[in-house]
CSV table of C-alpha atoms in Angstrom, one decimal:
chain,number,residue,atom,x,y,z
A,1,MET,CA,33.5,-56.5,38.6
A,2,LEU,CA,31.5,-56.5,41.8
A,3,HIS,CA,34.1,-59.3,43.1
A,4,GLN,CA,36.7,-56.8,42.6
A,5,MET,CA,34.4,-54.3,44.4
A,6,ARG,CA,34.1,-56.4,47.4
A,7,PHE,CA,37.8,-57.8,47.4
A,8,THR,CA,36.0,-61.3,47.2
A,9,ALA,CA,39.4,-62.9,46.3
A,10,LYS,CA,41.7,-61.1,49.3
A,11,LYS,CA,38.7,-61.7,51.7
A,12,LEU,CA,38.6,-65.5,50.9
A,13,ALA,CA,42.3,-65.9,51.2
A,14,LYS,CA,42.3,-64.2,54.7
A,15,ARG,CA,39.7,-66.4,55.7
A,16,LEU,CA,41.4,-69.6,55.0
A,17,THR,CA,44.6,-68.5,56.7
A,18,LEU,CA,42.4,-67.9,59.4
A,19,ILE,CA,41.0,-71.8,59.8
A,20,ALA,CA,44.1,-73.3,58.6
A,21,PRO,CA,45.3,-73.9,62.1
A,22,LEU,CA,41.9,-75.4,62.9
A,23,VAL,CA,43.1,-78.6,61.2
A,24,TYR,CA,44.4,-79.9,64.1
A,25,ARG,CA,41.8,-80.7,66.8
A,26,GLN,CA,44.3,-81.3,69.9
A,27,HIS,CA,47.6,-79.8,70.1
A,28,ARG,CA,50.1,-81.0,72.5
A,29,PRO,CA,53.5,-79.1,72.6
A,30,LEU,CA,57.2,-81.4,72.5
A,31,ALA,CA,58.8,-80.1,75.4
A,32,LYS,CA,62.0,-80.4,74.6
A,33,PHE,CA,64.5,-81.9,72.2
A,34,ARG,CA,68.2,-83.3,73.1
A,35,TYR,CA,70.6,-82.2,70.4
A,36,CYS,CA,73.9,-83.8,69.6
A,37,GLU,CA,76.4,-83.4,66.6
A,38,LEU,CA,77.7,-86.1,64.4
A,39,ASP,CA,81.4,-86.4,62.7
A,40,GLY,CA,79.9,-86.8,59.2
A,41,PRO,CA,76.8,-88.7,57.4
A,42,PHE,CA,78.6,-92.0,57.7
A,43,ALA,CA,78.6,-91.7,61.8
A,44,PRO,CA,76.1,-94.2,63.3
A,45,PRO,CA,73.6,-92.0,64.7
A,46,PRO,CA,72.5,-93.2,68.2
A,47,VAL,CA,68.3,-93.7,67.5
A,48,ALA,CA,68.3,-96.6,69.9
A,49,PRO,CA,65.6,-95.6,72.8
A,50,ALA,CA,67.7,-96.7,75.2
A,51,PHE,CA,70.1,-94.5,74.7
A,52,ASP,CA,71.4,-92.4,77.4
A,53,ASP,CA,71.3,-88.7,75.8
A,54,SER,CA,71.4,-86.8,79.6
A,55,GLY,CA,74.7,-85.2,78.6
A,56,TRP,CA,73.2,-83.5,75.1
A,57,LYS,CA,72.5,-79.9,74.7
A,58,THR,CA,68.6,-78.9,75.4
A,59,ILE,CA,66.8,-77.2,72.6
A,60,ARG,CA,63.4,-75.8,73.2
A,61,ALA,CA,61.2,-74.2,70.9
A,62,GLY,CA,62.4,-70.2,70.2
A,63,ASP,CA,66.3,-71.5,70.8
A,64,TYR,CA,68.8,-71.2,67.8
A,65,TRP,CA,70.6,-74.4,67.2
A,66,GLY,CA,72.8,-76.4,64.4
A,67,ARG,CA,75.3,-74.7,62.3
A,68,ARG,CA,76.1,-75.0,58.6
A,69,ALA,CA,76.6,-78.4,56.9
A,70,ALA,CA,76.5,-79.8,60.0
A,71,ASN,CA,75.2,-83.8,60.6
A,72,PHE,CA,73.0,-84.2,63.9
A,73,VAL,CA,70.5,-86.2,65.9
A,74,LEU,CA,67.5,-84.6,67.5
A,75,ARG,CA,66.0,-86.6,70.5
A,76,SER,CA,62.5,-86.3,72.2
A,77,GLN,CA,59.9,-88.4,73.9
A,78,PHE,CA,56.0,-88.3,73.8
A,79,GLU,CA,52.7,-89.5,74.8
A,80,ILE,CA,49.5,-90.0,72.9
A,81,PRO,CA,46.9,-89.2,75.5
A,82,PRO,CA,44.8,-91.9,76.4
A,83,ASP,CA,41.4,-90.1,76.0
A,84,TRP,CA,42.2,-88.7,72.4
A,85,ASP,CA,40.0,-90.8,70.0
A,86,ALA,CA,41.5,-93.7,68.7
A,87,GLU,CA,39.7,-93.4,65.5
A,88,ILE,CA,40.9,-89.7,64.2
A,89,PRO,CA,44.4,-89.6,62.7
A,90,VAL,CA,47.9,-88.3,64.9
A,91,ALA,CA,50.6,-86.8,63.5
A,92,LEU,CA,54.0,-84.8,64.6
A,93,LEU,CA,54.2,-81.4,64.2
A,94,LEU,CA,58.1,-80.6,63.6
A,95,PRO,CA,59.0,-77.0,62.2
A,96,LEU,CA,62.8,-77.3,62.8
A,97,GLY,CA,63.6,-74.7,61.1
A,98,GLU,CA,64.5,-72.8,57.7
A,99,ALA,CA,67.9,-73.0,56.5
A,100,GLY,CA,67.3,-70.8,53.3
A,101,ASP,CA,68.4,-73.6,50.8
A,102,PHE,CA,66.0,-76.3,48.8
A,103,SER,CA,64.4,-78.3,52.1
A,104,HIS,CA,66.9,-78.1,54.4
A,105,PRO,CA,67.1,-79.0,57.3
A,106,GLU,CA,65.6,-82.8,56.7
A,107,ALA,CA,65.9,-85.6,59.0
A,108,LEU,CA,64.9,-89.3,59.0
A,109,LEU,CA,62.6,-90.0,62.0
A,110,TYR,CA,63.2,-93.2,64.1
A,111,LEU,CA,59.7,-94.0,65.8
A,112,ASN,CA,61.1,-96.4,68.7
A,113,GLY,CA,64.3,-96.8,67.4
A,114,THR,CA,62.7,-97.8,63.8
A,115,PRO,CA,63.2,-95.5,60.7
A,116,TRP,CA,59.7,-94.4,60.2
A,117,ALA,CA,59.3,-91.2,57.6
A,118,ALA,CA,61.1,-87.9,57.0
A,119,CYS,CA,60.6,-84.4,57.8
A,120,ASP,CA,62.0,-81.1,56.3
A,121,ARG,CA,60.4,-77.8,55.6
A,122,HIS,CA,58.3,-79.4,52.8
A,123,HIS,CA,57.2,-81.8,55.0
A,124,GLN,CA,56.6,-80.7,58.6
A,125,GLU,CA,53.7,-82.7,59.2
A,126,ILE,CA,54.3,-86.5,60.2
A,127,MET,CA,51.4,-88.7,60.0
A,128,LEU,CA,52.0,-92.0,63.3
A,129,PRO,CA,50.7,-95.2,62.7
A,130,PRO,CA,47.3,-95.8,63.8
A,131,ASP,CA,48.3,-98.7,66.1
A,132,LEU,CA,50.8,-96.7,68.2
A,133,LYS,CA,49.8,-97.3,71.7
A,134,ARG,CA,48.1,-94.8,73.6
A,135,GLY,CA,49.2,-93.5,77.2
A,136,ARG,CA,52.7,-94.8,77.0
A,137,MET,CA,55.9,-92.9,76.5
A,138,HIS,CA,57.5,-92.9,72.7
A,139,ASN,CA,60.8,-92.4,71.4
A,140,LEU,CA,61.6,-89.9,69.3
A,141,ALA,CA,65.0,-89.3,67.5
A,142,LEU,CA,65.5,-87.2,64.0
A,143,HIS,CA,68.7,-88.1,62.6
A,144,GLY,CA,69.6,-85.5,59.4
A,145,TRP,CA,71.4,-82.7,58.1
A,146,VAL,CA,71.2,-78.9,58.3
A,147,GLY,CA,72.0,-78.0,54.8
A,148,LEU,CA,74.2,-75.1,53.3
A,149,MET,CA,72.3,-72.3,55.3
A,150,GLY,CA,71.8,-70.3,52.1
A,151,ASN,CA,75.0,-70.9,50.6
A,152,GLN,CA,73.9,-72.9,47.3
A,153,ALA,CA,74.9,-72.4,43.9
A,154,GLU,CA,76.9,-69.5,44.8
A,155,GLY,CA,74.4,-67.9,46.8
A,156,GLN,CA,72.0,-67.7,43.7
A,157,TRP,CA,68.5,-68.9,45.4
A,158,GLY,CA,69.8,-69.2,49.2
A,159,ASN,CA,68.3,-66.7,51.7
A,160,VAL,CA,70.5,-63.6,51.4
A,161,ALA,CA,70.4,-63.2,55.5
A,162,LEU,CA,72.0,-66.4,55.8
A,163,ARG,CA,74.1,-66.1,52.7
A,164,GLY,CA,78.0,-66.3,53.7
A,165,ASN,CA,77.4,-66.3,57.4
A,166,PRO,CA,79.2,-69.0,59.0
A,167,ASN,CA,77.7,-67.9,62.8
A,168,ALA,CA,74.1,-68.9,60.9
A,169,LYS,CA,71.9,-71.0,63.5
A,170,LEU,CA,67.9,-72.6,62.8
A,171,LEU,CA,65.5,-70.9,64.7
A,172,MET,CA,63.5,-73.8,66.4
A,173,ARG,CA,59.5,-73.9,66.0
A,174,GLN,CA,57.5,-75.3,68.5
A,175,CYS,CA,57.0,-78.9,67.3
A,176,ALA,CA,53.8,-80.7,69.1
A,177,LEU,CA,52.0,-83.6,68.8
A,178,VAL,CA,48.8,-83.1,67.5
A,179,GLN,CA,45.4,-84.8,66.5
A,180,LEU,CA,43.7,-83.9,62.8
A,181,GLU,CA,40.1,-83.0,61.9
A,182,PRO,CA,40.0,-84.3,58.5
A,183,PRO,CA,36.5,-82.8,58.1
A,184,THR,CA,38.3,-79.3,58.1
A,185,ARG,CA,41.2,-80.3,56.2
A,186,ASN,CA,38.9,-81.5,53.7
A,187,PHE,CA,37.1,-78.2,52.9
A,188,ILE,CA,40.5,-76.4,53.4
A,189,ALA,CA,41.7,-78.3,50.5
A,190,LEU,CA,38.7,-78.2,48.4
A,191,ALA,CA,38.3,-74.3,49.4
A,192,ARG,CA,42.0,-73.4,48.5
A,193,VAL,CA,41.5,-75.1,45.2
A,194,ALA,CA,38.5,-73.7,44.0
A,195,LEU,CA,40.0,-70.5,45.1
A,196,GLY,CA,42.8,-71.0,43.0
A,197,ILE,CA,40.9,-71.7,39.8
A,198,ALA,CA,38.9,-68.6,40.2
A,199,ASP,CA,41.9,-66.5,40.7
A,200,ASN,CA,43.6,-67.7,37.7
A,201,LEU,CA,40.6,-67.7,35.4
A,202,ASP,CA,39.3,-64.7,33.5
A,203,ASP,CA,37.3,-62.0,34.2
A,204,ASN,CA,34.9,-62.4,31.4
A,205,ASN,CA,34.7,-66.5,32.3
A,206,PRO,CA,31.4,-66.8,34.1
A,207,SER,CA,33.1,-70.0,36.1
A,208,ARG,CA,35.3,-67.4,38.3
A,209,ALA,CA,32.1,-65.5,39.3
A,210,HIS,CA,30.4,-68.8,40.2
A,211,LEU,CA,33.4,-70.1,42.3
A,212,TYR,CA,34.0,-66.9,44.1
A,213,ASN,CA,30.2,-67.0,45.2
A,214,ALA,CA,30.8,-70.7,46.2
A,215,LEU,CA,33.4,-69.9,48.3
A,216,ASP,CA,31.2,-66.6,49.8
A,217,ALA,CA,28.5,-68.9,50.9
A,218,ALA,CA,30.5,-71.8,51.8
A,219,PHE,CA,32.4,-69.1,54.2
A,220,LYS,CA,29.7,-67.7,56.1
A,221,ALA,CA,28.2,-71.2,56.3
A,222,LEU,CA,30.9,-71.6,58.6
A,223,ASP,CA,30.8,-70.6,62.5
A,224,THR,CA,34.5,-68.5,62.7
A,225,ARG,CA,33.1,-66.7,66.2
A,226,GLU,CA,36.2,-67.0,68.8
A,227,PRO,CA,37.0,-68.9,70.4
A,228,PHE,CA,37.1,-71.4,68.1
A,229,ASP,CA,35.1,-74.5,69.4
A,230,GLU,CA,32.3,-77.1,68.7
A,231,ARG,CA,30.4,-74.5,67.2
A,232,PHE,CA,33.1,-74.3,64.3
A,233,TYR,CA,33.6,-77.8,63.5
A,234,GLY,CA,29.9,-79.1,63.8
A,235,SER,CA,29.5,-76.0,61.2
A,236,VAL,CA,32.2,-77.6,58.7
A,237,PRO,CA,30.0,-80.1,57.1
A,238,ALA,CA,27.2,-77.9,55.9
A,239,ALA,CA,30.0,-75.3,54.8
A,240,TYR,CA,32.0,-78.5,52.8
A,241,GLU,CA,28.5,-79.4,51.2
A,242,THR,CA,27.3,-76.0,50.1
A,243,LEU,CA,31.0,-75.6,48.4
A,244,ARG,CA,30.9,-79.1,47.1
A,245,GLN,CA,27.7,-77.8,45.3
A,246,GLY,CA,28.7,-74.7,44.3
A,247,VAL,CA,31.8,-76.1,42.5
A,248,ALA,CA,29.7,-78.6,40.8
A,249,ARG,CA,27.0,-75.6,39.5
A,250,SER,CA,30.3,-73.3,38.4
A,251,GLY,CA,30.7,-75.0,35.2
A,252,ALA,CA,32.0,-78.1,33.2
A,253,PRO,CA,35.4,-78.4,33.8
A,254,LEU,CA,37.7,-78.7,30.7
A,255,ASP,CA,37.4,-81.9,28.2
A,256,VAL,CA,41.4,-82.8,29.1
A,257,ASP,CA,43.0,-85.5,31.4
A,258,ILE,CA,46.4,-84.4,33.2
A,259,THR,CA,47.8,-87.6,35.1
A,260,ALA,CA,49.6,-86.8,38.0
A,261,VAL,CA,52.7,-88.8,38.7
A,262,GLY,CA,54.9,-88.7,41.6
A,263,HIS,CA,58.3,-88.4,41.2
A,264,ALA,CA,61.5,-87.2,43.3
A,265,HIS,CA,64.4,-85.2,41.5
A,266,ILE,CA,67.3,-86.3,43.4
A,267,ASP,CA,70.8,-84.9,42.1
A,268,VAL,CA,73.2,-87.3,43.0
A,269,ALA,CA,75.9,-85.0,43.7
A,270,TRP,CA,75.6,-81.3,42.8
A,271,LEU,CA,75.2,-79.1,46.4
A,272,TRP,CA,75.8,-82.0,48.9
A,273,THR,CA,78.2,-84.9,49.3
A,274,LEU,CA,77.4,-88.7,48.0
A,275,GLY,CA,77.1,-89.1,52.2
A,276,GLN,CA,73.7,-86.8,52.2
A,277,THR,CA,72.5,-88.2,49.1
A,278,ARG,CA,72.4,-91.5,50.2
A,279,GLN,CA,70.8,-90.3,53.5
A,280,LYS,CA,68.3,-88.4,51.3
A,281,ALA,CA,67.3,-90.9,48.8
A,282,GLY,CA,66.3,-93.2,52.5
A,283,ARG,CA,64.2,-89.7,53.9
A,284,SER,CA,62.3,-89.6,50.5
A,285,PHE,CA,61.3,-93.7,49.5
A,286,TYR,CA,60.3,-93.6,53.5
A,287,ASN,CA,58.2,-90.8,52.9
A,288,VAL,CA,56.8,-91.9,49.4
A,289,ILE,CA,55.8,-95.7,51.5
A,290,ARG,CA,54.0,-93.4,53.8
A,291,LEU,CA,51.9,-91.7,51.6
A,292,MET,CA,51.1,-94.6,49.6
A,293,GLU,CA,49.7,-96.1,52.8
A,294,GLN,CA,48.1,-92.8,53.6
A,295,PHE,CA,46.3,-92.6,49.9
A,296,PRO,CA,46.4,-96.0,48.5
A,297,GLU,CA,45.7,-94.7,44.6
A,298,PHE,CA,49.0,-92.6,45.2
A,299,LYS,CA,51.4,-93.7,42.0
A,300,PHE,CA,55.3,-92.8,42.2
A,301,THR,CA,57.8,-92.6,39.3
A,302,GLN,CA,61.5,-93.0,40.2
A,303,SER,CA,64.6,-93.1,38.1
A,304,GLN,CA,68.4,-93.9,38.6
A,305,PRO,CA,69.7,-97.1,39.9
A,306,ARG,CA,72.1,-95.6,42.0
A,307,LEU,CA,69.6,-94.1,44.5
A,308,TYR,CA,68.1,-97.7,44.5
A,309,GLU,CA,71.5,-99.1,45.8
A,310,PHE,CA,72.1,-96.5,47.8
A,311,VAL,CA,68.8,-97.8,49.8
A,312,ARG,CA,69.5,-101.6,49.1
A,313,GLN,CA,72.7,-101.4,50.9
A,314,ASP,CA,71.8,-98.8,53.9
A,315,TYR,CA,68.1,-99.4,54.2
A,316,PRO,CA,67.4,-103.2,53.0
A,317,ALA,CA,63.8,-103.0,54.6
A,318,LEU,CA,63.0,-100.4,52.6
A,319,PHE,CA,64.1,-101.5,49.6
A,320,ALA,CA,62.2,-104.8,50.4
A,321,THR,CA,58.9,-102.5,50.7
A,322,ILE,CA,59.5,-101.0,47.3
A,323,LYS,CA,60.3,-104.2,45.4
A,324,GLN,CA,56.5,-105.0,47.0
A,325,ARG,CA,55.2,-101.8,45.8
A,326,VAL,CA,57.2,-102.1,42.3
A,327,ALA,CA,55.2,-105.2,42.1
A,328,GLU,CA,52.0,-104.1,42.8
A,329,ASN,CA,52.4,-101.9,39.4
A,330,ARG,CA,52.3,-98.8,41.9
A,331,TRP,CA,56.0,-97.7,42.3
A,332,GLU,CA,57.2,-97.2,38.5
A,333,PRO,CA,61.3,-97.4,37.9
A,334,ILE,CA,62.0,-95.3,35.2
A,335,GLY,CA,64.7,-93.7,33.2
A,336,GLY,CA,67.0,-96.5,31.7
A,337,MET,CA,70.5,-94.9,32.7
A,338,TRP,CA,72.4,-95.7,36.2
A,339,VAL,CA,71.8,-92.1,36.9
A,340,GLU,CA,70.6,-89.1,34.9
A,341,ALA,CA,73.4,-88.8,32.8
A,342,ASP,CA,75.4,-85.6,31.1
A,343,CYS,CA,75.0,-85.8,27.3
A,344,ASN,CA,77.0,-82.8,26.7
A,345,ILE,CA,80.5,-84.3,27.4
A,346,SER,CA,79.8,-88.0,27.3
A,347,GLY,CA,80.9,-90.1,24.8
A,348,GLY,CA,78.5,-92.6,22.9
A,349,GLU,CA,80.4,-95.3,25.1
A,350,SER,CA,79.9,-93.4,28.1
A,351,LEU,CA,76.4,-93.3,27.4
A,352,ALA,CA,75.8,-97.0,26.0
A,353,ARG,CA,77.0,-98.2,29.4
A,354,GLN,CA,74.9,-96.2,31.4
A,355,PHE,CA,72.1,-98.1,29.8
A,356,LEU,CA,73.8,-101.4,30.6
A,357,LEU,CA,74.3,-100.7,33.7
A,358,GLY,CA,70.8,-99.0,34.8
A,359,ARG,CA,68.7,-101.8,32.4
A,360,ASN,CA,70.8,-104.4,34.1
A,361,TYR,CA,70.0,-103.2,37.3
A,362,PHE,CA,66.0,-102.7,37.1
A,363,ARG,CA,66.0,-106.0,35.6
A,364,ARG,CA,67.9,-107.8,38.1
A,365,HIS,CA,66.0,-106.7,40.8
A,366,PHE,CA,62.6,-105.6,39.8
A,367,GLY,CA,61.9,-108.4,37.2
A,368,PRO,CA,62.2,-108.3,33.1
A,369,LYS,CA,58.9,-106.0,32.6
A,370,ALA,CA,59.1,-103.6,35.8
A,371,GLU,CA,60.7,-100.6,34.1
A,372,SER,CA,58.8,-98.2,31.8
A,373,SER,CA,60.9,-97.9,28.3
A,374,VAL,CA,61.3,-94.1,28.7
A,375,LEU,CA,64.5,-92.5,29.3
A,376,TRP,CA,63.9,-90.0,31.7
A,377,LEU,CA,66.3,-86.8,31.8
A,378,PRO,CA,64.1,-83.8,33.2
A,379,ASP,CA,67.5,-81.9,34.4
A,380,VAL,CA,70.0,-82.5,31.9
A,381,PHE,CA,71.2,-79.9,29.3
A,382,GLY,CA,72.3,-80.8,26.0
A,383,TYR,CA,71.1,-83.9,24.1
A,384,ALA,CA,73.5,-85.6,21.6
A,385,TRP,CA,72.5,-86.8,17.6
A,386,ASN,CA,72.8,-90.2,18.5
A,387,LEU,CA,70.5,-90.4,21.9
A,388,PRO,CA,67.7,-91.7,19.5
A,389,GLN,CA,70.0,-94.5,18.5
A,390,LEU,CA,71.1,-95.5,21.8
A,391,ILE,CA,67.4,-95.1,23.3
A,392,ARG,CA,66.0,-97.7,20.8
A,393,GLU,CA,69.0,-99.9,20.8
A,394,ALA,CA,68.5,-99.9,24.6
A,395,GLY,CA,65.2,-101.1,24.3
A,396,LEU,CA,63.4,-98.0,25.1
A,397,GLU,CA,60.6,-95.9,23.2
A,398,TYR,CA,60.6,-92.8,24.4
A,399,PHE,CA,62.2,-89.4,25.7
A,400,PHE,CA,61.2,-86.8,28.5
A,401,THR,CA,62.8,-83.6,29.3
A,402,ILE,CA,62.1,-80.0,30.2
A,403,LYS,CA,65.4,-78.8,29.6
A,404,ILE,CA,65.0,-77.4,26.1
A,405,GLY,CA,62.7,-75.1,27.0
A,406,TRP,CA,65.2,-73.0,29.5
A,407,ASN,CA,65.6,-70.5,26.9
A,408,GLU,CA,64.6,-67.0,27.9
A,409,TYR,CA,64.1,-66.2,24.2
A,410,ASN,CA,63.7,-69.1,21.8
A,411,ARG,CA,60.6,-71.7,22.2
A,412,PHE,CA,60.6,-74.9,20.6
A,413,PRO,CA,57.5,-75.2,18.7
A,414,CYS,CA,56.9,-78.7,19.9
A,415,ASP,CA,56.0,-80.3,23.0
A,416,SER,CA,55.3,-83.7,21.6
A,417,PHE,CA,56.9,-85.2,18.7
A,418,TRP,CA,59.1,-87.8,17.1
A,419,TRP,CA,62.8,-87.2,17.8
A,420,GLN,CA,64.8,-88.1,14.5
A,421,GLY,CA,68.7,-89.2,15.3
A,422,LEU,CA,71.6,-88.8,12.8
A,423,ASP,CA,70.9,-92.4,11.5
A,424,GLY,CA,66.9,-92.1,11.1
A,425,THR,CA,66.0,-93.6,14.3
A,426,ARG,CA,62.8,-92.2,15.7
A,427,VAL,CA,61.9,-91.9,19.1
A,428,LEU,CA,58.6,-90.2,20.6
A,429,THR,CA,59.5,-87.0,23.0
A,430,HIS,CA,57.6,-84.9,25.2
A,431,PHE,CA,58.8,-81.9,27.0
A,432,SER,CA,56.8,-81.0,30.3
A,433,PRO,CA,55.0,-77.3,29.5
A,434,THR,CA,54.0,-76.8,32.9
A,435,HIS,CA,56.1,-73.1,34.5
A,436,GLU,CA,56.3,-72.5,37.8
A,437,ASN,CA,55.4,-69.0,39.7
A,438,GLY,CA,55.2,-67.0,35.6
A,439,ALA,CA,58.5,-68.2,35.2
A,440,HIS,CA,59.7,-68.8,30.9
A,441,ALA,CA,61.0,-72.1,31.6
A,442,ALA,CA,59.4,-75.4,32.0
A,443,THR,CA,59.5,-77.2,35.6
A,444,TYR,CA,60.1,-80.4,37.2
A,445,ASN,CA,58.6,-79.5,40.5
A,446,ALA,CA,55.2,-79.2,39.5
A,447,LYS,CA,53.1,-78.4,42.8
A,448,ALA,CA,49.7,-79.5,41.5
A,449,SER,CA,48.2,-76.3,42.2
A,450,PRO,CA,45.1,-74.2,40.2
A,451,SER,CA,47.8,-72.2,38.5
A,452,GLU,CA,50.1,-74.9,37.0
A,453,ALA,CA,47.5,-77.2,36.3
A,454,LEU,CA,45.9,-74.6,34.1
A,455,ASN,CA,49.2,-73.0,32.5
A,456,THR,CA,50.1,-76.7,31.8
A,457,TRP,CA,47.5,-76.6,29.2
A,458,THR,CA,47.7,-73.0,28.1
A,459,ASN,CA,51.4,-73.8,27.3
A,460,PHE,CA,51.2,-76.9,25.8
A,461,GLN,CA,51.7,-76.5,21.9
A,462,GLN,CA,50.1,-79.9,20.0
A,463,LYS,CA,46.5,-79.1,21.8
A,464,ASP,CA,44.9,-80.4,18.6
A,465,GLY,CA,46.7,-83.8,19.1
A,466,GLY,CA,47.7,-83.8,15.6
A,467,ALA,CA,44.2,-85.0,14.0
A,468,PRO,CA,41.2,-83.3,14.0
A,469,GLY,CA,39.0,-83.5,17.0
A,470,GLN,CA,41.4,-85.2,19.4
A,471,THR,CA,42.3,-83.4,22.6
A,472,PRO,CA,45.6,-84.8,24.0
A,473,PRO,CA,46.7,-85.6,27.4
A,474,LEU,CA,49.0,-84.4,29.1
A,475,LEU,CA,51.6,-84.8,31.7
A,476,MET,CA,53.0,-83.3,34.9
A,477,SER,CA,55.5,-84.7,37.0
A,478,PHE,CA,55.1,-84.0,40.8
A,479,GLY,CA,57.8,-83.0,42.6
A,480,TYR,CA,57.6,-87.5,43.7
A,481,GLY,CA,57.1,-101.2,32.2
A,482,ASP,CA,58.6,-102.6,29.4
A,483,GLY,CA,55.3,-103.8,29.2
A,484,GLY,CA,54.5,-103.1,32.8
A,485,GLY,CA,52.3,-100.3,32.5
A,486,GLY,CA,53.2,-97.7,34.8
A,487,PRO,CA,51.8,-94.5,34.6
A,488,THR,CA,54.3,-92.4,32.9
A,489,ARG,CA,54.5,-94.6,29.9
A,490,GLN,CA,50.9,-95.2,29.2
A,491,MET,CA,50.7,-91.4,29.4
A,492,LEU,CA,53.2,-91.4,26.5
A,493,GLU,CA,51.8,-94.7,24.4
A,494,ASN,CA,48.3,-92.2,25.0
A,495,ILE,CA,50.2,-89.1,22.9
A,496,ARG,CA,51.6,-91.7,20.2
A,497,GLU,CA,48.0,-92.8,19.5
């Protein structure tokens, strides 16, 4: 009650907003971009450093640019100041605009002519290689797609202001070269998680008040007098330690294991053409490789050999790196089928060929034991009664989806269970119980937020594990075998045991 009277949660949220920009210790704006539209997704992008773009249109912060479904290249240059500390990470901040649908606009970033990583509205910060030379000019090229400008799925999710407007454009925000302050980012990350947990606990849970007290004490230890300078940054380590100790005193964690596995759910052809799918696969997979470099413990699961083949054809160096990560057991091929196939109108022969093409591709390119033995169909409606037989005949053991839960009125009584087909064949099946933003349906877009982690456990229906004294582990797919020991397969094996 005391924290309600003092508006503690709202106060802490405001303070987090206040210090969020301070993760960038240095900030050097990019002066301008040169902009050119391409004829289509297959037009060769002019990304070479020596290319003459002097005749292109100039785009600066505050300018409107682009148009619906445009393929484009943006080019610029930047220099890392020689007096910036070489031990502190440097990144490009690229808020290109808001198309109002999915993650668009999105673009693959070429650094001095070499593909490096991708930016979109969810990935606006691109970490630069630590060995990038200082005091010299570097070339930046962004090859991308604007998106549908709010006109997705007949407008059901798009931006209302953009919907149906053929003249809509994107607003370019201030792009910049930035230098990070890791201690400040670490403090903000811990504070956001602690606040998110506290906000989602019941008033009668004593951990809630302990977490609010810990956060309040930590922010009191921060020096937030303006202007924000060395006084602020000097106060961060003590504030972080105060918060860490306060969280430790707030109570023991739940005796539940949640395994977070990265995954990129890419529709091969839905609201974009196959040409855009090819580029989207390359952009997504480059970002995964960069994340693996930044976080060595990061594991990633990816389905659909069709996407891998696009990457093998279009980005051979990237495909070679993926093969290396698979061999290191950090990248998990999964799914069994060539694509995440429709199971409502497909016949048995079609589904069998999906398995034949998909499994053969993974074995040929990644080895006979690289693929996890899980039929991965998170976003497919309808499941044929002969699917368990086909799964086992294809050499797989498990089935994962969320779509059974997409019913507003009827809740399937199990999240982990044995599915028995018409012929008696059984496969262990798991439905993700993670809900997004209070929706009635489960999601594969799990954001690893405290609210989603908590509702994953709250919604899971087999908490007893099927036997006295057993607490089952859970699987969340964050949106990013046969003996290969991938994290998803291991999670399902734990459920079976």
